[in-house]
Amino acid sequence: MAKQYKYQLTEKDIPKTWYNIQADLGFDLPPLLHPETKEPTILPPPLFCEAINEQEFSKEREIEIPDPVREIYSSWRPTPLIRAHRLEKALDTPAHLYYKYEGGNPAGSHKPNTAVAQAFYAKEAGVKRLSTETGAGQWGSALAFACGLMDMECKVFMVRASYNQKPYRRVLMETWNAEVVPSPNAETPMGQAFLEQDADHPGSLGIAISEAVFTAGTNDDTNYSLGSVLNHVLMHQTVVGLEALKQFEMADEYPDILVGCIGGGSNFSGFVLPFVREKIVDGKDTRVIAVEPTASPSLTKGLFAFDYGDTAQAAPILKMYTLGHTFIPAPIHAGGLRYHGMAPIVSALHDRGIIEAVAVSQLPVFEAAVQFARAEGIIPAPESAHAVRVAIDEALRAKEEGTAKVIAFNLSGHGHFDMAAYDAYNKGELEDYEYPAEEVEKAVQLLPEVELA
Ligand SMILES: *Cc1c(COP(=O)(O)O)cnc(C)c1O
């Protein structure tokens, strides 16, 4: 057997530190602003514990992963880096295609990498319960799983449309002992207001964030937890890229092109930031591509501006690429990519031309997902399939050019809870969605007025 498929590290190789790119950016990220005063702020203290706040603004290059967190990581990390030999053959490409697979843990996506860390720090700070939001349910299930491990309670506001249409993620969360309620919900004032407008309001991630933040802000024993966007979340995910760096050494290759899908930016960042460091510090000329849906194209169609992180303007204001905090994306099956904004780190890297962005639409994404599944076996999450689409496109371009490019993508999760979406695709019932361009003008009108000293 000449070919090697899996590049496997041992538990000893699980990184001992997370990588903080704020040490190497060469510029300061714009401040977080308080939603009311619009003055620079930390993450509001009743919502987040001190350890998380320190990490959010730290300039230390390496931040130690606490032993109990590393120990929990050990039950699914290191994750494999896999050479997609069969897909290469199916595409008849000279490119070398690799993927890092983050779907092999109990929650089925990269999200437990940060959920476990966040639950650990909250538990240490004496917090009894974490509240959060979830769209399709991946983040909610990751946090429910992590809270269970830490013997904490977990309250999840689940976007009502998903709550009604996708019951199995809810059952997963409940089985891990979380309390799951549909959002908007009459138990919060903002939820009540949205339900008065529309008793069957489908909800959105922006609204669910507002409700989870409100719940943490009004209960002493509860902290809030966010699954993406913020600096500390992206940093926790860097275990993915740090492992991949070592695995490429084992393979005796170095990626020419890195690809990841972006909702809030966490799996993409976790995978690429350790390589972006080598780009900034060592002058490597890796192409780094973020892939977003045409239905929610913040990097390719949004404004780079200060905007609210949530719909009800209860969360801090961030400088980011945004489609406007009231924008509700079309109901694509990649629920985890339906967010109006983007992580400030990803936004700043894109603004400075260090990373590229492309938007792809739902049908070609599922076409790539099915092609990948038939060659490699794993059925990708619809979110991850966005990265698959662009990795295949780059492999086909390499074929045209006749170059043996090394292309690597992050397969952020499996799609076992998305069979209804695959069923619709297989029956020819899926639709493409484009972002309505006039929405940007609406977004401009609604941006907060910010004057920085
Ligand atoms: C949540 C999710 C995403 C999108 O979130 P990011 O923070 O951008 O990574 C992507 N893939 C999967 C499998 C997810 O669960």
Short mmCIF file of C-alpha atoms and ligand atoms in Angstrom, two decimals:
data_model
loop_
_atom_site.label_atom_id
_atom_site.label_comp_id
_atom_site.label_asym_id
_atom_site.label_seq_id
_atom_site.Cartn_x
_atom_site.Cartn_y
_atom_site.Cartn_z
CA MET A 1 0.00 0.00 0.00
CA ALA A 2 1.88 3.03 -1.25
CA LYS A 3 -0.52 5.81 -0.53
CA GLN A 4 -1.05 7.40 2.87
CA TYR A 5 -4.57 8.62 3.62
CA LYS A 6 -4.63 9.72 7.28
CA TYR A 7 -2.07 11.86 9.08
CA GLN A 8 -2.59 11.05 12.75
CA LEU A 9 -1.03 12.65 15.79
CA THR A 10 -1.16 11.14 19.28
CA GLU A 11 -2.79 12.58 22.41
CA LYS A 12 0.60 13.91 23.51
CA ASP A 13 0.54 16.13 20.41
CA ILE A 14 -2.63 17.97 21.41
CA PRO A 15 -1.47 21.60 21.60
CA LYS A 16 -0.66 22.85 25.11
CA THR A 17 -1.48 26.44 24.17
CA TRP A 18 -3.96 28.24 21.95
CA TYR A 19 -2.58 30.68 19.38
CA ASN A 20 -3.58 34.33 19.75
CA ILE A 21 -3.17 36.18 16.46
CA GLN A 22 -3.54 39.57 18.19
CA ALA A 23 0.17 39.19 19.06
CA ASP A 24 1.17 39.10 15.39
CA LEU A 25 -1.35 41.29 13.56
CA GLY A 26 0.89 44.34 13.69
CA PHE A 27 -2.13 46.56 14.36
CA ASP A 28 -4.74 46.88 17.10
CA LEU A 29 -8.25 45.61 16.49
CA PRO A 30 -10.89 48.36 16.78
CA PRO A 31 -12.46 48.51 20.27
CA LEU A 32 -15.72 46.85 21.29
CA LEU A 33 -18.33 49.52 21.99
CA HIS A 34 -21.09 49.54 24.58
CA PRO A 35 -24.50 49.31 22.82
CA GLU A 36 -25.92 52.32 24.73
CA THR A 37 -23.01 54.66 25.50
CA LYS A 38 -21.11 53.69 22.32
CA GLU A 39 -17.92 54.03 24.37
CA PRO A 40 -15.16 51.38 24.33
CA THR A 41 -16.04 48.52 26.67
CA ILE A 42 -14.95 45.07 27.75
CA LEU A 43 -17.32 42.13 27.33
CA PRO A 44 -20.06 43.17 29.77
CA PRO A 45 -19.06 41.59 33.15
CA PRO A 46 -22.43 40.20 34.20
CA LEU A 47 -22.37 38.25 30.94
CA PHE A 48 -18.81 36.89 30.80
CA CYS A 49 -16.31 35.83 33.47
CA GLU A 50 -12.94 37.52 33.94
CA ALA A 51 -10.81 34.79 32.39
CA ILE A 52 -12.76 35.07 29.14
CA ASN A 53 -12.44 38.86 29.18
CA GLU A 54 -8.66 38.63 29.59
CA GLN A 55 -8.41 36.30 26.64
CA GLU A 56 -10.62 38.53 24.49
CA PHE A 57 -8.16 41.42 24.67
CA SER A 58 -4.86 39.63 25.36
CA LYS A 59 -1.78 40.27 23.24
CA GLU A 60 0.01 37.16 24.52
CA ARG A 61 0.94 34.95 21.59
CA GLU A 62 0.31 31.66 23.40
CA ILE A 63 -2.33 31.06 26.03
CA GLU A 64 -2.15 27.91 28.07
CA ILE A 65 -4.93 25.37 27.63
CA PRO A 66 -5.98 24.28 31.16
CA ASP A 67 -5.26 20.61 31.85
CA PRO A 68 -8.92 19.64 32.41
CA VAL A 69 -9.78 21.11 29.00
CA ARG A 70 -6.90 19.26 27.30
CA GLU A 71 -8.07 16.13 29.01
CA ILE A 72 -11.57 16.49 27.57
CA TYR A 73 -10.08 17.36 24.16
CA SER A 74 -8.28 13.98 24.37
CA SER A 75 -11.47 12.05 23.82
CA TRP A 76 -11.67 13.32 20.21
CA ARG A 77 -8.43 15.24 19.52
CA PRO A 78 -6.10 15.25 17.71
CA THR A 79 -8.43 15.04 14.74
CA PRO A 80 -7.16 13.46 11.52
CA LEU A 81 -5.87 15.31 8.47
CA ILE A 82 -7.02 13.22 5.53
CA ARG A 83 -5.69 13.15 1.98
CA ALA A 84 -8.70 12.95 -0.35
CA HIS A 85 -7.08 10.56 -2.84
CA ARG A 86 -10.42 9.23 -4.11
CA LEU A 87 -11.85 12.70 -4.66
CA GLU A 88 -8.65 13.73 -6.48
CA LYS A 89 -9.13 10.73 -8.75
CA ALA A 90 -12.82 11.51 -9.33
CA LEU A 91 -11.86 15.07 -10.29
CA ASP A 92 -8.89 13.85 -12.31
CA THR A 93 -6.84 16.67 -10.82
CA PRO A 94 -3.08 16.88 -10.23
CA ALA A 95 -3.85 18.90 -7.06
CA HIS A 96 -3.24 17.34 -3.65
CA LEU A 97 -6.45 17.72 -1.67
CA TYR A 98 -6.50 17.45 2.13
CA TYR A 99 -9.20 17.97 4.73
CA LYS A 100 -9.10 18.31 8.49
CA TYR A 101 -12.15 16.53 9.90
CA GLU A 102 -13.81 18.15 12.94
CA GLY A 103 -17.03 16.11 12.87
CA GLY A 104 -15.76 13.13 14.85
CA ASN A 105 -16.76 14.25 18.36
CA PRO A 106 -20.14 13.62 20.05
CA ALA A 107 -21.64 16.97 18.95
CA GLY A 108 -20.42 16.48 15.37
CA SER A 109 -18.73 19.83 14.64
CA HIS A 110 -15.73 21.97 15.62
CA LYS A 111 -17.84 23.83 18.21
CA PRO A 112 -16.98 21.73 21.31
CA ASN A 113 -13.38 23.06 21.01
CA THR A 114 -14.59 26.36 22.46
CA ALA A 115 -17.72 25.13 24.30
CA VAL A 116 -15.62 23.00 26.65
CA ALA A 117 -13.20 25.87 27.33
CA GLN A 118 -15.99 28.38 27.96
CA ALA A 119 -17.87 26.04 30.29
CA PHE A 120 -14.62 25.32 32.17
CA TYR A 121 -13.86 29.00 32.87
CA ALA A 122 -17.46 29.76 33.86
CA LYS A 123 -17.52 26.79 36.23
CA GLU A 124 -14.24 27.96 37.82
CA ALA A 125 -15.79 31.41 38.32
CA GLY A 126 -18.67 29.84 40.25
CA VAL A 127 -21.30 30.25 37.53
CA LYS A 128 -24.16 27.71 37.71
CA ARG A 129 -25.71 28.08 34.29
CA LEU A 130 -24.83 29.23 30.76
CA SER A 131 -27.38 30.75 28.40
CA THR A 132 -26.95 30.86 24.66
CA GLU A 133 -28.68 30.94 21.28
CA THR A 134 -28.62 28.40 18.50
CA GLY A 135 -29.75 28.45 14.86
CA ALA A 136 -29.79 24.99 13.36
CA GLY A 137 -28.66 23.60 16.73
CA GLN A 138 -24.93 22.82 16.36
CA TRP A 139 -23.77 25.44 18.83
CA GLY A 140 -26.55 24.64 21.29
CA SER A 141 -25.67 20.96 21.20
CA ALA A 142 -21.95 21.66 21.65
CA LEU A 143 -22.64 23.84 24.70
CA ALA A 144 -25.19 21.38 26.11
CA PHE A 145 -22.56 18.63 25.79
CA ALA A 146 -19.86 20.81 27.44
CA CYS A 147 -22.12 21.96 30.31
CA GLY A 148 -23.04 18.34 30.97
CA LEU A 149 -19.34 17.46 31.29
CA MET A 150 -18.82 20.36 33.72
CA ASP A 151 -21.94 19.59 35.75
CA MET A 152 -23.51 22.93 34.84
CA GLU A 153 -26.98 23.90 33.62
CA CYS A 154 -27.54 25.11 30.07
CA LYS A 155 -30.35 27.21 28.63
CA VAL A 156 -30.69 27.42 24.86
CA PHE A 157 -32.83 29.84 22.82
CA MET A 158 -33.36 28.03 19.54
CA VAL A 159 -34.49 29.97 16.45
CA ARG A 160 -38.19 29.06 16.23
CA ALA A 161 -38.13 28.00 12.56
CA SER A 162 -35.45 25.38 13.36
CA TYR A 163 -37.12 24.41 16.63
CA ASN A 164 -40.24 23.49 14.67
CA GLN A 165 -38.60 22.01 11.57
CA LYS A 166 -35.53 20.26 13.03
CA PRO A 167 -36.53 18.52 16.23
CA TYR A 168 -33.60 16.10 16.44
CA ARG A 169 -30.97 18.64 17.44
CA ARG A 170 -33.36 19.75 20.20
CA VAL A 171 -33.68 16.16 21.40
CA LEU A 172 -29.89 15.85 21.39
CA MET A 173 -29.59 18.97 23.59
CA GLU A 174 -32.33 17.79 25.93
CA THR A 175 -30.72 14.38 26.21
CA TRP A 176 -27.54 16.15 27.37
CA ASN A 177 -29.77 17.84 29.97
CA ALA A 178 -30.14 21.34 28.47
CA GLU A 179 -33.35 23.39 28.61
CA VAL A 180 -34.34 24.36 25.08
CA VAL A 181 -36.99 26.99 24.26
CA PRO A 182 -38.06 28.44 20.91
CA SER A 183 -37.02 32.03 20.11
CA PRO A 184 -38.62 34.56 20.01
CA ASN A 185 -40.03 33.60 23.41
CA ALA A 186 -42.58 35.38 25.59
CA GLU A 187 -40.29 34.98 28.62
CA THR A 188 -38.12 37.93 27.50
CA PRO A 189 -39.37 41.48 26.72
CA MET A 190 -37.76 41.46 23.25
CA GLY A 191 -39.22 38.03 22.50
CA GLN A 192 -42.64 39.30 23.56
CA ALA A 193 -42.32 42.34 21.26
CA PHE A 194 -41.45 40.17 18.24
CA LEU A 195 -44.33 37.77 19.01
CA GLU A 196 -46.74 40.71 19.17
CA GLN A 197 -45.68 41.66 15.62
CA ASP A 198 -46.15 38.07 14.47
CA ALA A 199 -47.42 35.22 16.65
CA ASP A 200 -45.59 32.71 14.40
CA HIS A 201 -42.40 34.76 14.14
CA PRO A 202 -39.76 32.40 12.64
CA GLY A 203 -37.00 34.04 14.68
CA SER A 204 -33.38 34.72 13.73
CA LEU A 205 -29.94 34.30 15.26
CA GLY A 206 -29.83 38.05 16.00
CA ILE A 207 -33.06 37.84 18.01
CA ALA A 208 -32.03 34.66 19.84
CA ILE A 209 -28.73 36.32 20.86
CA SER A 210 -30.72 39.24 22.32
CA GLU A 211 -32.83 36.84 24.40
CA ALA A 212 -29.88 34.79 25.68
CA VAL A 213 -27.98 37.97 26.59
CA PHE A 214 -31.07 39.30 28.42
CA THR A 215 -31.37 36.03 30.36
CA ALA A 216 -27.73 36.16 31.51
CA GLY A 217 -28.02 39.87 32.33
CA THR A 218 -31.04 39.37 34.59
CA ASN A 219 -29.99 36.17 36.43
CA ASP A 220 -27.09 36.29 38.90
CA ASP A 221 -26.24 32.62 38.52
CA THR A 222 -26.14 32.71 34.70
CA ASN A 223 -23.42 33.74 32.24
CA TYR A 224 -23.77 34.14 28.51
CA SER A 225 -21.78 32.11 26.01
CA LEU A 226 -21.24 32.82 22.31
CA GLY A 227 -20.20 30.13 19.83
CA SER A 228 -18.40 32.30 17.28
CA VAL A 229 -17.40 35.86 16.27
CA LEU A 230 -15.52 36.96 19.43
CA ASN A 231 -11.70 36.84 19.64
CA HIS A 232 -11.53 34.28 22.46
CA VAL A 233 -13.81 31.87 20.56
CA LEU A 234 -11.63 32.04 17.44
CA MET A 235 -8.55 31.51 19.62
CA HIS A 236 -9.97 28.35 21.23
CA GLN A 237 -10.45 26.93 17.73
CA THR A 238 -6.77 27.32 16.82
CA VAL A 239 -6.09 23.80 18.13
CA VAL A 240 -7.38 22.77 14.69
CA GLY A 241 -4.76 24.70 12.70
CA LEU A 242 -1.94 24.02 15.17
CA GLU A 243 -2.50 20.29 14.72
CA ALA A 244 -2.75 20.73 10.94
CA LEU A 245 0.64 22.47 10.83
CA LYS A 246 2.25 19.39 12.42
CA GLN A 247 0.29 17.05 10.16
CA PHE A 248 1.51 18.83 7.03
CA GLU A 249 5.06 18.33 8.34
CA MET A 250 4.29 14.61 8.58
CA ALA A 251 3.00 14.70 5.00
CA ASP A 252 6.08 16.66 3.95
CA GLU A 253 3.90 19.23 2.18
CA TYR A 254 2.77 22.80 2.79
CA PRO A 255 -0.63 24.10 1.66
CA ASP A 256 -0.74 26.57 -1.25
CA ILE A 257 -4.45 27.22 -0.64
CA LEU A 258 -6.49 27.00 2.57
CA VAL A 259 -10.28 27.04 2.51
CA GLY A 260 -12.92 27.30 5.24
CA CYS A 261 -16.59 28.25 5.44
CA ILE A 262 -17.63 31.31 7.46
CA GLY A 263 -20.76 31.97 9.51
CA GLY A 264 -19.28 34.01 12.34
CA GLY A 265 -15.75 32.97 11.40
CA SER A 266 -14.66 30.50 14.10
CA ASN A 267 -13.91 27.22 12.27
CA PHE A 268 -12.25 29.10 9.39
CA SER A 269 -10.08 31.06 11.84
CA GLY A 270 -9.23 28.05 13.97
CA PHE A 271 -7.99 26.26 10.89
CA VAL A 272 -6.19 29.11 9.11
CA LEU A 273 -4.83 31.51 11.76
CA PRO A 274 -1.70 29.47 12.62
CA PHE A 275 -0.93 29.49 8.86
CA VAL A 276 -1.83 33.20 8.59
CA ARG A 277 0.82 33.78 11.26
CA GLU A 278 3.41 32.18 8.95
CA LYS A 279 2.10 34.37 6.15
CA ILE A 280 2.46 37.57 8.21
CA VAL A 281 5.64 36.69 10.12
CA ASP A 282 7.55 34.41 7.71
CA GLY A 283 6.30 35.79 4.41
CA LYS A 284 4.68 32.53 3.22
CA ASP A 285 2.44 33.20 0.23
CA THR A 286 -0.45 30.88 1.10
CA ARG A 287 -3.82 31.86 -0.40
CA VAL A 288 -6.46 31.82 2.35
CA ILE A 289 -10.09 31.72 1.19
CA ALA A 290 -13.19 32.27 3.31
CA VAL A 291 -16.40 30.90 1.78
CA GLU A 292 -19.80 32.36 2.54
CA PRO A 293 -23.33 31.74 1.18
CA THR A 294 -24.74 34.11 -1.47
CA ALA A 295 -27.79 34.37 0.83
CA SER A 296 -25.72 35.91 3.65
CA PRO A 297 -22.61 37.40 2.04
CA SER A 298 -21.15 39.69 4.70
CA LEU A 299 -17.53 39.79 3.43
CA THR A 300 -18.33 40.06 -0.28
CA LYS A 301 -21.42 42.34 -0.13
CA GLY A 302 -21.52 43.87 3.36
CA LEU A 303 -20.26 47.14 4.85
CA PHE A 304 -17.09 47.31 6.96
CA ALA A 305 -18.53 49.33 9.82
CA PHE A 306 -19.41 49.42 13.50
CA ASP A 307 -22.68 47.52 13.96
CA TYR A 308 -24.62 45.77 16.71
CA GLY A 309 -23.89 42.10 17.27
CA ASP A 310 -27.61 41.36 17.72
CA THR A 311 -30.99 42.52 16.48
CA ALA A 312 -32.33 44.12 19.70
CA GLN A 313 -29.12 46.16 20.20
CA ALA A 314 -28.37 44.54 23.57
CA ALA A 315 -24.96 43.09 22.63
CA PRO A 316 -21.79 45.14 22.09
CA ILE A 317 -21.07 47.00 18.85
CA LEU A 318 -18.26 45.51 16.76
CA LYS A 319 -16.28 46.80 13.80
CA MET A 320 -17.02 44.13 11.24
CA TYR A 321 -18.35 43.31 7.82
CA THR A 322 -22.10 43.46 8.29
CA LEU A 323 -25.33 43.13 6.31
CA GLY A 324 -27.09 45.17 9.00
CA HIS A 325 -28.25 43.92 12.40
CA THR A 326 -31.90 43.62 11.28
CA PHE A 327 -31.11 41.54 8.18
CA ILE A 328 -32.70 38.09 8.19
CA PRO A 329 -31.02 35.81 5.62
CA ALA A 330 -33.04 33.50 3.35
CA PRO A 331 -33.76 30.03 4.81
CA ILE A 332 -30.76 28.17 3.36
CA HIS A 333 -29.98 24.79 4.94
CA ALA A 334 -26.58 25.97 6.18
CA GLY A 335 -28.20 27.50 9.27
CA GLY A 336 -24.82 28.10 10.89
CA LEU A 337 -23.88 30.54 8.11
CA ARG A 338 -26.99 32.75 8.52
CA TYR A 339 -25.47 35.56 10.60
CA HIS A 340 -25.54 39.25 9.63
CA GLY A 341 -22.01 40.05 10.81
CA MET A 342 -18.51 38.56 10.87
CA ALA A 343 -15.74 38.12 13.43
CA PRO A 344 -13.70 41.34 13.85
CA ILE A 345 -10.46 39.37 13.28
CA VAL A 346 -11.72 37.87 10.00
CA SER A 347 -13.11 41.29 9.00
CA ALA A 348 -9.78 43.05 9.65
CA LEU A 349 -7.79 40.38 7.77
CA HIS A 350 -10.13 40.73 4.79
CA ASP A 351 -10.06 44.52 4.90
CA ARG A 352 -6.24 44.38 4.71
CA GLY A 353 -6.19 41.87 1.87
CA ILE A 354 -4.56 39.11 3.92
CA ILE A 355 -7.44 36.71 3.23
CA GLU A 356 -9.82 36.40 0.25
CA ALA A 357 -13.56 35.78 0.24
CA VAL A 358 -15.97 34.10 -2.18
CA ALA A 359 -19.74 33.59 -2.02
CA VAL A 360 -21.35 30.41 -3.34
CA SER A 361 -25.01 29.45 -3.65
CA GLN A 362 -26.89 26.49 -2.26
CA LEU A 363 -27.28 24.23 -5.32
CA PRO A 364 -23.62 24.10 -6.35
CA VAL A 365 -22.78 23.65 -2.65
CA PHE A 366 -24.93 20.51 -2.39
CA GLU A 367 -23.62 19.26 -5.71
CA ALA A 368 -20.09 19.43 -4.23
CA ALA A 369 -21.27 17.86 -0.96
CA VAL A 370 -22.71 14.85 -2.79
CA GLN A 371 -19.60 14.49 -4.97
CA PHE A 372 -17.45 14.60 -1.81
CA ALA A 373 -19.70 12.07 -0.01
CA ARG A 374 -19.57 9.64 -2.92
CA ALA A 375 -15.78 9.79 -3.06
CA GLU A 376 -14.80 10.14 0.60
CA GLY A 377 -17.83 8.71 2.42
CA ILE A 378 -18.37 11.47 4.97
CA ILE A 379 -21.58 13.45 4.44
CA PRO A 380 -20.62 17.07 5.11
CA ALA A 381 -22.69 19.52 7.13
CA PRO A 382 -24.29 21.99 4.69
CA GLU A 383 -22.06 24.69 6.23
CA SER A 384 -18.87 22.68 5.65
CA ALA A 385 -20.02 21.88 2.12
CA HIS A 386 -19.39 25.54 1.23
CA ALA A 387 -15.68 24.89 1.81
CA VAL A 388 -15.91 21.64 -0.16
CA ARG A 389 -17.36 23.56 -3.14
CA VAL A 390 -14.48 26.01 -3.30
CA ALA A 391 -11.80 23.36 -2.63
CA ILE A 392 -13.19 21.38 -5.60
CA ASP A 393 -13.29 24.55 -7.75
CA GLU A 394 -9.64 25.24 -6.92
CA ALA A 395 -8.71 21.60 -7.64
CA LEU A 396 -10.41 21.90 -11.06
CA ARG A 397 -8.57 25.15 -11.72
CA ALA A 398 -5.29 23.41 -10.85
CA LYS A 399 -6.21 20.75 -13.41
CA GLU A 400 -6.72 23.41 -16.11
CA GLU A 401 -3.40 24.98 -15.19
CA GLY A 402 -1.72 21.60 -14.85
CA THR A 403 -0.28 22.42 -11.42
CA ALA A 404 -0.01 20.09 -8.41
CA LYS A 405 -1.32 22.69 -5.94
CA VAL A 406 -1.71 21.59 -2.34
CA ILE A 407 -5.25 22.52 -1.28
CA ALA A 408 -6.56 21.99 2.25
CA PHE A 409 -9.97 22.68 3.72
CA ASN A 410 -11.63 22.39 7.09
CA LEU A 411 -14.50 19.91 7.15
CA SER A 412 -16.12 21.59 10.14
CA GLY A 413 -18.82 18.98 10.77
CA HIS A 414 -20.93 16.10 9.50
CA GLY A 415 -24.42 16.44 8.09
CA HIS A 416 -26.20 13.56 9.82
CA PHE A 417 -28.88 15.91 11.18
CA ASP A 418 -29.37 17.48 7.76
CA MET A 419 -30.91 14.56 5.91
CA ALA A 420 -34.02 16.62 5.07
CA ALA A 421 -31.76 19.03 3.19
CA TYR A 422 -30.03 16.20 1.30
CA ASP A 423 -33.43 14.66 0.59
CA ALA A 424 -34.65 17.95 -0.90
CA TYR A 425 -31.47 18.23 -2.99
CA ASN A 426 -31.73 14.64 -4.22
CA LYS A 427 -35.34 15.26 -5.25
CA GLY A 428 -34.43 18.45 -7.10
CA GLU A 429 -36.39 20.62 -4.69
CA LEU A 430 -33.65 22.94 -3.41
CA GLU A 431 -33.52 26.61 -4.37
CA ASP A 432 -30.72 29.12 -4.79
CA TYR A 433 -30.92 32.46 -2.99
CA GLU A 434 -29.19 35.73 -3.75
CA TYR A 435 -28.74 38.58 -1.31
CA PRO A 436 -31.15 41.42 -2.17
CA ALA A 437 -28.76 44.30 -2.96
CA GLU A 438 -31.18 46.97 -1.72
CA GLU A 439 -30.74 45.54 1.78
CA VAL A 440 -27.32 47.22 2.02
CA GLU A 441 -28.93 50.67 1.79
CA LYS A 442 -31.28 49.73 4.63
CA ALA A 443 -28.29 48.51 6.65
CA VAL A 444 -26.47 51.84 6.19
CA GLN A 445 -29.48 53.72 7.59
CA LEU A 446 -29.56 51.55 10.71
CA LEU A 447 -25.87 51.60 11.62
CA PRO A 448 -25.19 53.08 15.07
CA GLU A 449 -23.63 56.54 15.05
CA VAL A 450 -20.15 56.12 16.42
CA GLU A 451 -17.63 58.87 17.12
CA LEU A 452 -14.31 57.61 18.39
CA ALA A 453 -11.91 59.95 20.14
C1 LIG B 1 -21.67 26.65 13.35
C2 LIG B 1 -21.01 25.99 12.24
C3 LIG B 1 -20.34 26.72 11.24
C4 LIG B 1 -20.32 28.22 11.20
O1 LIG B 1 -19.76 28.87 12.29
P1 LIG B 1 -18.29 29.46 12.28
O2 LIG B 1 -18.16 30.18 13.57
O3 LIG B 1 -18.19 30.41 11.11
O4 LIG B 1 -17.36 28.34 12.16
C5 LIG B 1 -19.69 26.03 10.25
N1 LIG B 1 -19.71 24.67 10.20
C6 LIG B 1 -20.36 23.94 11.13
C7 LIG B 1 -20.35 22.45 11.00
C8 LIG B 1 -21.03 24.57 12.17
O5 LIG B 1 -21.65 23.84 13.08
#
